[in-house]
């Protein structure tokens, strides 16, 4: 049989009805309406009301102190006519659930020594007496019994997590249940940047604003879940374009507040690594990860996904994808340049022109063993084309594209494999949009096979920027029992990879 009452979060408009019960239950001890109003609207407060039909029959409130993992039951009042029905227990149960969701480990309350019925209820919910305050309730001089319940911090096994990604030009919303992918919807503003030959931050930020809601709704529909089933929200808060990141961060916080669910601020780069979990069920560590996209070129040593990610190298100028985009422009090819160059290179000779390999000379390798530089290569291609043009010769686009691609791939793979060998890590994981490059996959596979290194390349839809990878990290954090991020974190365009979660 369903319960005759409905419980929901208290609103300001409940104040009058609450005050009536307050007076009925507590008489001269009753709080003032102003005091109650502050309780209902306080930041860390969680007040519930129970209605039977149109009439308010009970309310209860919790004060949360998540930073010290504690909460206090502030009040609980049930109209005399509704007592003995299990409503008090139901309300207490809701408060304890909220305390658990807010990572509170201890919940305290005070109860009158002359109220054995209430004490019995609290005991049955796991509360124990820890103190007594003599003559606490005045004017009748009744003692207060202080009770505490210690909540199990046992984390959720298979949380339903929604992930939001907006660090560059893809608006991504992903939904996972534990390690299982349910939806991965991406809306890209790439077309809007095409005429500029690269991502324009303001255009990207505006596009995120427009795409966010439709992308969210599509993801929910694909995953066949509703918003109120979501256990936690995760969002990439950096690194990336500040204005673009802010859109996702704002959306995630609003959702978390509206749904009253925890929010986890997650590192975008770590998302690229963690996405492997969605295909394999877990991430094997240690692993070297090579992340190459229009925004980043990073080599990571991942000893532990949540606690030990180290940046061992990165580009000192252009990102690999950016180099593809810029060289495509020099060759008169469209944006994004990667796929265009890949196509043109298919018919070209990769050894036709020996383009420079950045930071590969012995003297550079001393200081920049795992770092990358593509701007010299880009300039070399531009000069090559310029010389041919001034001589009035045709530019062999296929050969230039193939030779350029070979130089990029050679450097990327050589440095990634060096990292594996030097650190004795027999695993290499690839991520980022440039992984779509056919030659990169081929050379990486070949050289990994030679060295006995296991190569992992997630599906392309999980390699490019997406919300599923952010949801995947969020789920890992929830399952590891990590505290949510709170609401004060911001977008951080230069977030270091060592910060897996921002608090
Ligand atoms: O990860 P991604 O989709 O977005 C961000 O950069 O955030 O990566 C896009 C980049 C672009 O620079 C694009 O030119 C490059 O990935 N890319 C490729 C290929 N497909 C896309 N680069 C080389 N070869 C490709 N086939
Ligand atoms: Zn990325």
XYZ file of C-alpha atoms and ligand atoms in Angstrom:
530
model
C 0.000 0.000 0.000
C 1.400 3.410 -0.838
C 1.930 5.921 1.924
C -0.845 8.430 2.563
C 1.658 11.318 2.586
C 4.025 12.912 0.107
C 7.406 14.273 1.143
C 9.147 17.073 -0.688
C 11.711 19.790 -0.064
C 10.298 22.706 1.939
C 9.712 26.014 0.205
C 9.215 29.536 1.518
C 5.493 29.220 0.840
C 5.292 26.392 3.414
C 6.324 28.759 6.213
C 2.850 29.598 7.558
C 1.742 25.976 7.706
C 5.049 24.983 9.314
C 4.658 27.673 12.003
C 1.222 26.320 12.910
C 2.646 22.870 13.621
C 5.670 24.432 15.335
C 3.358 26.118 17.849
C 1.173 23.049 18.187
C 4.166 20.801 18.952
C 6.536 23.045 20.886
C 4.345 25.656 22.573
C 6.484 28.220 24.380
C 9.675 26.607 22.980
C 8.590 27.280 19.392
C 10.970 29.093 17.027
C 9.924 32.473 15.672
C 8.703 32.712 12.086
C 11.829 34.721 11.197
C 14.080 32.073 12.687
C 12.212 29.360 10.807
C 12.447 31.329 7.566
C 16.224 31.487 7.940
C 16.305 27.763 8.554
C 14.280 26.994 5.429
C 16.432 29.161 3.195
C 19.890 28.595 4.737
C 22.662 27.408 2.448
C 23.573 24.196 4.214
C 20.037 23.459 5.381
C 17.844 20.667 4.099
C 14.208 20.940 5.150
C 11.465 18.552 4.167
C 7.704 18.823 4.462
C 5.112 16.047 4.411
C 1.689 16.704 2.986
C -1.438 14.666 3.194
C -3.650 15.970 0.451
C -3.617 19.750 0.853
C -2.531 19.862 4.462
C 0.930 19.968 5.887
C 1.293 17.264 8.539
C 5.014 17.237 9.371
C 8.393 18.753 8.664
C 12.003 18.017 9.484
C 15.305 19.752 8.940
C 18.963 18.888 8.669
C 21.972 21.179 9.012
C 24.825 19.906 6.885
C 28.487 20.542 7.611
C 29.979 18.615 4.711
C 33.485 20.008 5.173
C 33.738 18.233 8.524
C 31.570 15.347 7.306
C 28.941 16.059 9.941
C 25.252 16.881 10.004
C 22.742 17.731 12.724
C 19.059 17.000 12.795
C 17.734 20.478 13.610
C 14.115 19.632 14.170
C 11.431 17.134 13.439
C 7.755 17.757 14.117
C 4.727 15.627 13.311
C 1.207 16.933 13.841
C -0.290 15.052 16.825
C -3.074 13.601 14.674
C -0.523 12.064 12.284
C 1.691 10.429 14.914
C 2.196 6.687 15.238
C 1.963 6.152 11.481
C 5.663 5.784 10.644
C 5.865 9.311 9.240
C 8.598 10.385 11.684
C 10.684 7.373 10.680
C 10.115 8.140 6.996
C 11.275 11.733 7.438
C 14.328 10.695 9.462
C 15.171 8.194 6.773
C 15.108 10.941 4.128
C 17.351 13.163 6.258
C 19.875 10.355 6.733
C 19.890 9.650 2.992
C 20.651 13.309 2.371
C 23.454 13.197 4.928
C 24.950 10.205 3.111
C 24.647 11.973 -0.259
C 26.484 14.952 1.230
C 29.320 12.754 2.497
C 28.419 13.349 6.139
C 29.705 10.531 8.288
C 28.304 11.577 11.689
C 24.767 12.804 12.287
C 23.945 14.358 15.662
C 20.659 15.220 17.359
C 19.312 16.279 20.731
C 16.197 14.771 22.221
C 14.307 15.442 25.441
C 15.088 12.960 28.175
C 11.349 12.742 28.870
C 10.544 11.607 25.310
C 11.273 7.846 25.273
C 9.226 7.263 22.112
C 11.467 9.553 20.070
C 14.614 8.071 21.641
C 13.440 4.592 20.715
C 12.841 5.692 17.109
C 16.316 7.205 16.865
C 17.922 4.105 18.368
C 16.206 1.940 15.807
C 17.709 4.164 13.106
C 21.234 3.620 14.433
C 21.611 6.552 16.866
C 23.420 6.070 20.180
C 23.574 8.307 23.206
C 26.960 10.028 23.442
C 26.297 12.798 25.957
C 23.731 14.369 28.243
C 23.137 18.093 28.750
C 21.698 18.729 32.169
C 18.577 20.891 32.428
C 18.931 21.880 28.762
C 15.254 22.430 28.032
C 13.907 25.416 29.945
C 11.766 26.450 31.701
C 10.927 22.868 32.735
C 14.602 21.903 33.293
C 14.508 18.671 31.300
C 17.851 17.116 30.251
C 18.836 16.815 26.599
C 20.204 13.518 25.409
C 22.771 13.966 22.653
C 22.756 11.142 20.147
C 24.947 10.297 17.211
C 24.546 7.991 14.216
C 27.666 6.949 12.382
C 26.835 6.484 8.753
C 28.532 3.913 6.689
C 30.754 5.576 4.150
C 30.299 2.636 1.841
C 30.324 4.094 -1.635
C 27.701 3.449 -4.270
C 28.420 0.450 -6.438
C 27.012 1.478 -9.804
C 26.192 5.179 -9.725
C 24.342 6.757 -12.622
C 26.568 9.672 -13.585
C 26.010 12.417 -16.114
C 29.147 13.988 -17.583
C 29.446 17.360 -19.293
C 32.321 18.381 -21.549
C 32.746 21.845 -23.063
C 36.475 22.548 -23.045
C 36.886 23.238 -26.751
C 34.492 23.029 -29.686
C 32.573 19.870 -28.754
C 29.565 20.039 -26.441
C 29.450 16.547 -25.002
C 26.980 14.937 -22.637
C 27.627 11.354 -21.601
C 25.828 9.055 -19.203
C 27.356 6.012 -17.536
C 26.229 3.522 -14.942
C 29.363 2.533 -13.070
C 31.739 1.383 -15.799
C 29.022 0.961 -18.402
C 28.432 3.481 -21.161
C 24.753 4.358 -21.658
C 24.931 7.440 -23.880
C 27.539 9.615 -25.557
C 26.059 12.551 -27.449
C 28.281 15.174 -29.042
C 27.410 18.403 -30.778
C 30.341 20.043 -32.523
C 30.683 23.674 -33.523
C 33.552 22.817 -35.872
C 31.650 24.047 -38.961
C 31.329 27.496 -37.406
C 35.116 27.736 -37.041
C 35.941 26.483 -40.543
C 36.186 29.900 -42.152
C 38.620 31.046 -39.447
C 40.879 27.996 -39.877
C 40.844 27.256 -36.146
C 38.615 27.310 -33.063
C 37.426 30.827 -32.114
C 36.865 30.824 -28.324
C 33.883 33.212 -28.269
C 32.146 31.335 -31.066
C 32.755 28.045 -29.227
C 31.349 29.398 -25.940
C 28.188 30.666 -27.612
C 27.737 27.391 -29.464
C 28.006 25.482 -26.152
C 25.227 27.604 -24.691
C 22.963 26.774 -27.603
C 23.860 23.104 -27.805
C 23.857 22.173 -24.140
C 20.179 21.571 -23.474
C 19.386 19.715 -26.703
C 22.509 17.561 -26.185
C 21.486 16.841 -22.592
C 17.978 15.815 -23.619
C 19.234 13.594 -26.379
C 21.659 11.877 -24.004
C 18.894 11.225 -21.452
C 16.673 9.810 -24.184
C 19.476 7.577 -25.514
C 20.295 6.304 -22.024
C 16.572 5.870 -21.299
C 16.889 7.580 -17.917
C 15.306 10.668 -16.420
C 17.154 13.514 -14.739
C 15.961 12.625 -11.245
C 17.494 9.146 -11.504
C 20.981 10.679 -11.874
C 23.176 10.056 -8.797
C 25.896 12.585 -9.586
C 26.916 15.185 -12.151
C 30.494 15.426 -13.441
C 31.973 18.237 -15.486
C 35.306 19.003 -17.122
C 36.512 22.212 -15.448
C 39.873 22.373 -17.257
C 42.193 22.543 -19.032
C 40.647 24.202 -22.077
C 39.204 27.498 -23.285
C 38.052 29.484 -20.249
C 34.815 30.831 -21.753
C 33.885 27.439 -23.172
C 34.611 25.610 -19.907
C 32.470 28.099 -17.984
C 29.372 27.065 -19.906
C 29.740 23.431 -18.858
C 30.693 24.319 -15.290
C 27.662 26.618 -14.933
C 25.343 23.989 -16.367
C 26.702 21.249 -14.108
C 26.345 23.363 -10.965
C 22.797 24.380 -11.850
C 21.833 20.777 -12.489
C 23.414 19.665 -9.226
C 21.551 22.317 -7.249
C 18.234 21.726 -9.015
C 18.486 17.956 -8.592
C 20.090 18.185 -5.159
C 22.870 15.870 -6.311
C 26.637 16.025 -5.817
C 28.848 17.503 -8.503
C 32.378 16.388 -9.376
C 34.802 18.715 -11.178
C 37.008 16.533 -13.329
C 40.233 17.064 -15.284
C 39.599 16.903 -19.019
C 42.925 15.203 -19.813
C 42.381 12.510 -17.217
C 39.010 11.948 -18.920
C 40.825 11.020 -22.132
C 42.718 8.330 -20.204
C 39.819 7.066 -18.103
C 37.567 6.549 -21.113
C 39.296 3.201 -21.638
C 37.301 1.893 -18.669
C 34.101 2.133 -20.714
C 35.462 -0.430 -23.164
C 37.446 -2.694 -20.884
C 35.755 -2.377 -17.496
C 38.918 -1.114 -15.847
C 42.087 0.760 -16.601
C 45.228 -1.287 -16.423
C 48.006 0.664 -14.744
C 50.669 1.818 -14.962
C 50.180 3.094 -18.481
C 51.674 5.763 -20.663
C 49.030 7.886 -22.393
C 49.619 9.974 -25.494
C 46.897 12.614 -25.921
C 46.892 14.424 -29.241
C 44.213 16.828 -30.401
C 43.731 20.339 -31.686
C 44.233 21.612 -28.146
C 46.776 19.308 -26.570
C 49.799 17.115 -27.118
C 50.613 15.499 -23.813
C 52.460 12.441 -22.622
C 51.240 11.170 -19.286
C 52.530 8.545 -16.938
C 49.466 7.167 -15.175
C 50.252 5.087 -12.120
C 46.771 5.461 -10.688
C 43.874 7.116 -12.501
C 42.533 9.037 -9.496
C 45.652 9.637 -7.461
C 48.792 9.541 -9.509
C 48.817 11.068 -12.971
C 52.048 12.737 -14.022
C 52.643 14.964 -17.029
C 56.008 13.867 -18.395
C 55.952 15.838 -21.636
C 53.924 18.223 -23.740
C 54.185 20.507 -26.717
C 56.227 23.640 -26.240
C 54.403 25.416 -29.083
C 51.621 24.106 -31.351
C 49.451 21.098 -30.549
C 49.715 18.230 -33.059
C 46.183 18.805 -34.399
C 46.887 22.504 -34.699
C 49.941 21.686 -36.834
C 47.720 19.590 -39.125
C 45.251 22.475 -39.352
C 47.931 25.081 -40.103
C 49.739 22.967 -42.691
C 46.419 22.174 -44.378
C 45.902 25.895 -44.776
C 49.339 26.318 -46.343
C 48.406 23.575 -48.808
C 45.048 25.166 -49.579
C 43.105 22.356 -47.862
C 40.006 22.777 -45.735
C 39.606 22.948 -41.938
C 39.871 20.721 -39.956
C 43.165 19.878 -41.593
C 43.783 16.424 -40.130
C 41.337 14.439 -42.234
C 42.205 16.468 -45.353
C 45.913 15.806 -44.972
C 45.229 12.150 -44.239
C 43.282 11.904 -47.492
C 45.864 13.783 -49.589
C 48.706 11.780 -48.031
C 47.191 8.453 -49.053
C 48.565 8.849 -52.583
C 51.818 10.542 -51.587
C 55.330 9.356 -50.806
C 56.178 9.787 -47.104
C 59.892 9.848 -47.957
C 59.662 12.410 -50.760
C 60.773 15.281 -48.531
C 62.744 14.934 -45.311
C 61.005 17.432 -43.018
C 62.568 18.217 -39.608
C 61.590 16.224 -36.503
C 61.131 18.669 -33.596
C 63.109 18.139 -30.366
C 64.628 14.881 -31.552
C 68.291 15.912 -31.795
C 70.510 14.534 -29.008
C 71.004 18.001 -27.507
C 67.225 18.614 -27.405
C 66.531 15.137 -26.098
C 68.516 15.899 -22.941
C 66.114 18.616 -21.841
C 63.002 17.752 -23.810
C 63.021 13.986 -24.047
C 59.228 13.756 -23.916
C 58.325 17.238 -25.147
C 57.115 18.110 -28.607
C 57.527 21.044 -30.973
C 55.687 21.357 -34.274
C 56.151 24.976 -35.177
C 59.556 24.388 -36.872
C 57.974 21.648 -38.955
C 55.093 23.904 -39.938
C 57.545 26.621 -40.998
C 59.595 24.108 -42.995
C 56.487 23.018 -44.908
C 55.534 26.651 -45.565
C 59.045 27.449 -46.814
C 59.066 24.377 -49.049
C 55.790 25.428 -50.655
C 56.978 29.020 -50.991
C 60.190 27.994 -52.792
C 58.243 25.863 -55.271
C 55.802 28.713 -55.825
C 58.539 31.288 -56.524
C 60.124 28.880 -58.986
C 56.746 28.552 -60.663
C 56.635 24.831 -59.956
C 53.568 22.795 -59.004
C 53.311 21.833 -55.339
C 53.055 18.036 -55.092
C 50.368 18.236 -52.415
C 50.192 14.478 -51.813
C 53.939 14.145 -51.293
C 54.108 17.196 -49.019
C 51.122 15.961 -47.007
C 52.543 12.435 -46.701
C 56.016 13.683 -45.733
C 54.607 16.136 -43.178
C 52.339 13.471 -41.687
C 55.270 11.059 -41.489
C 57.336 13.610 -39.551
C 54.535 14.249 -37.013
C 53.757 10.564 -36.575
C 57.425 9.628 -36.251
C 57.987 12.117 -33.422
C 54.765 11.273 -31.583
C 55.318 7.533 -31.662
C 59.071 7.654 -30.960
C 58.609 9.767 -27.848
C 55.647 7.752 -26.577
C 57.563 4.497 -26.970
C 60.653 6.010 -25.320
C 58.432 6.874 -22.363
C 57.156 3.292 -22.140
C 60.643 1.808 -22.359
C 62.278 4.305 -19.964
C 59.581 3.817 -17.329
C 59.305 0.112 -17.905
C 55.594 0.434 -18.691
C 54.379 -2.141 -21.226
C 51.178 -0.239 -22.109
C 50.390 2.722 -24.324
C 46.990 4.369 -24.524
C 46.114 6.878 -27.240
C 43.513 9.657 -27.027
C 42.430 12.887 -28.762
C 41.098 13.705 -32.227
C 44.419 13.213 -34.037
C 44.162 9.499 -33.223
C 41.825 9.343 -36.223
C 44.987 9.579 -38.295
C 45.471 6.303 -40.142
C 49.224 6.512 -40.382
C 49.556 7.284 -36.679
C 47.592 4.153 -35.776
C 49.598 2.045 -38.184
C 53.047 3.211 -37.050
C 52.069 3.060 -33.365
C 50.860 -0.529 -33.760
C 53.947 -1.595 -35.661
C 56.439 -0.115 -33.195
C 54.505 -1.280 -30.131
C 54.502 -4.830 -31.534
C 58.274 -4.641 -32.003
C 58.776 -3.642 -28.363
C 56.140 -5.928 -26.832
C 54.017 -2.952 -25.718
C 50.254 -3.348 -25.571
C 48.550 -0.574 -27.562
C 45.057 0.647 -26.629
C 43.084 2.839 -29.003
C 39.528 3.544 -27.785
C 36.746 3.891 -30.376
C 37.038 7.197 -32.191
C 33.808 8.556 -30.668
C 35.474 8.127 -27.271
C 38.868 9.497 -28.426
C 37.599 12.908 -29.494
C 36.309 15.241 -26.784
C 33.149 13.785 -25.246
C 31.034 13.806 -22.096
C 31.177 10.041 -21.552
C 34.842 10.224 -20.521
C 33.978 12.883 -17.943
C 31.072 10.784 -16.639
C 33.435 7.790 -16.464
C 35.856 9.662 -14.174
C 32.914 10.984 -12.134
C 31.700 7.420 -11.610
C 35.194 6.307 -10.550
C 35.279 9.095 -7.959
C 31.832 8.185 -6.612
C 32.681 4.479 -6.459
C 35.924 5.290 -4.650
C 33.868 7.159 -2.034
C 35.454 10.534 -2.860
C 33.848 13.688 -1.563
C 31.923 15.777 -4.116
C 33.502 19.021 -5.297
C 31.116 21.472 -3.617
C 29.967 24.503 -5.580
C 32.878 26.905 -5.324
C 35.148 25.447 -8.015
C 35.592 27.403 -11.217
C 36.775 26.816 -14.765
C 40.572 26.601 -14.905
C 42.019 26.893 -18.392
C 45.456 25.725 -17.218
C 44.378 23.066 -14.733
C 47.387 20.790 -14.154
C 46.905 17.125 -14.889
C 47.941 16.257 -11.346
C 44.598 17.701 -10.181
C 42.270 14.882 -11.160
C 39.385 16.395 -9.157
C 38.996 20.041 -8.106
C 37.425 20.557 -4.688
O 40.012 15.985 -30.001
P 39.475 16.822 -31.097
O 38.242 16.354 -31.805
O 39.135 18.266 -30.594
C 39.997 19.132 -29.941
O 41.052 19.496 -30.465
O 39.629 19.516 -28.830
O 40.633 17.020 -32.138
C 40.495 17.802 -33.291
C 41.826 17.855 -33.989
C 41.855 18.824 -35.151
O 43.010 19.629 -35.050
C 41.923 17.916 -36.364
O 42.640 18.478 -37.442
C 42.618 16.699 -35.831
O 42.125 16.546 -34.510
N 42.328 15.526 -36.613
C 43.258 14.831 -37.266
C 42.580 13.830 -37.987
N 41.258 13.937 -37.726
C 41.122 14.986 -36.873
N 44.576 14.988 -37.316
C 45.257 14.139 -38.099
N 44.689 13.166 -38.830
C 43.355 12.978 -38.796
N 42.806 12.020 -39.542
Zn 40.598 16.761 -25.453
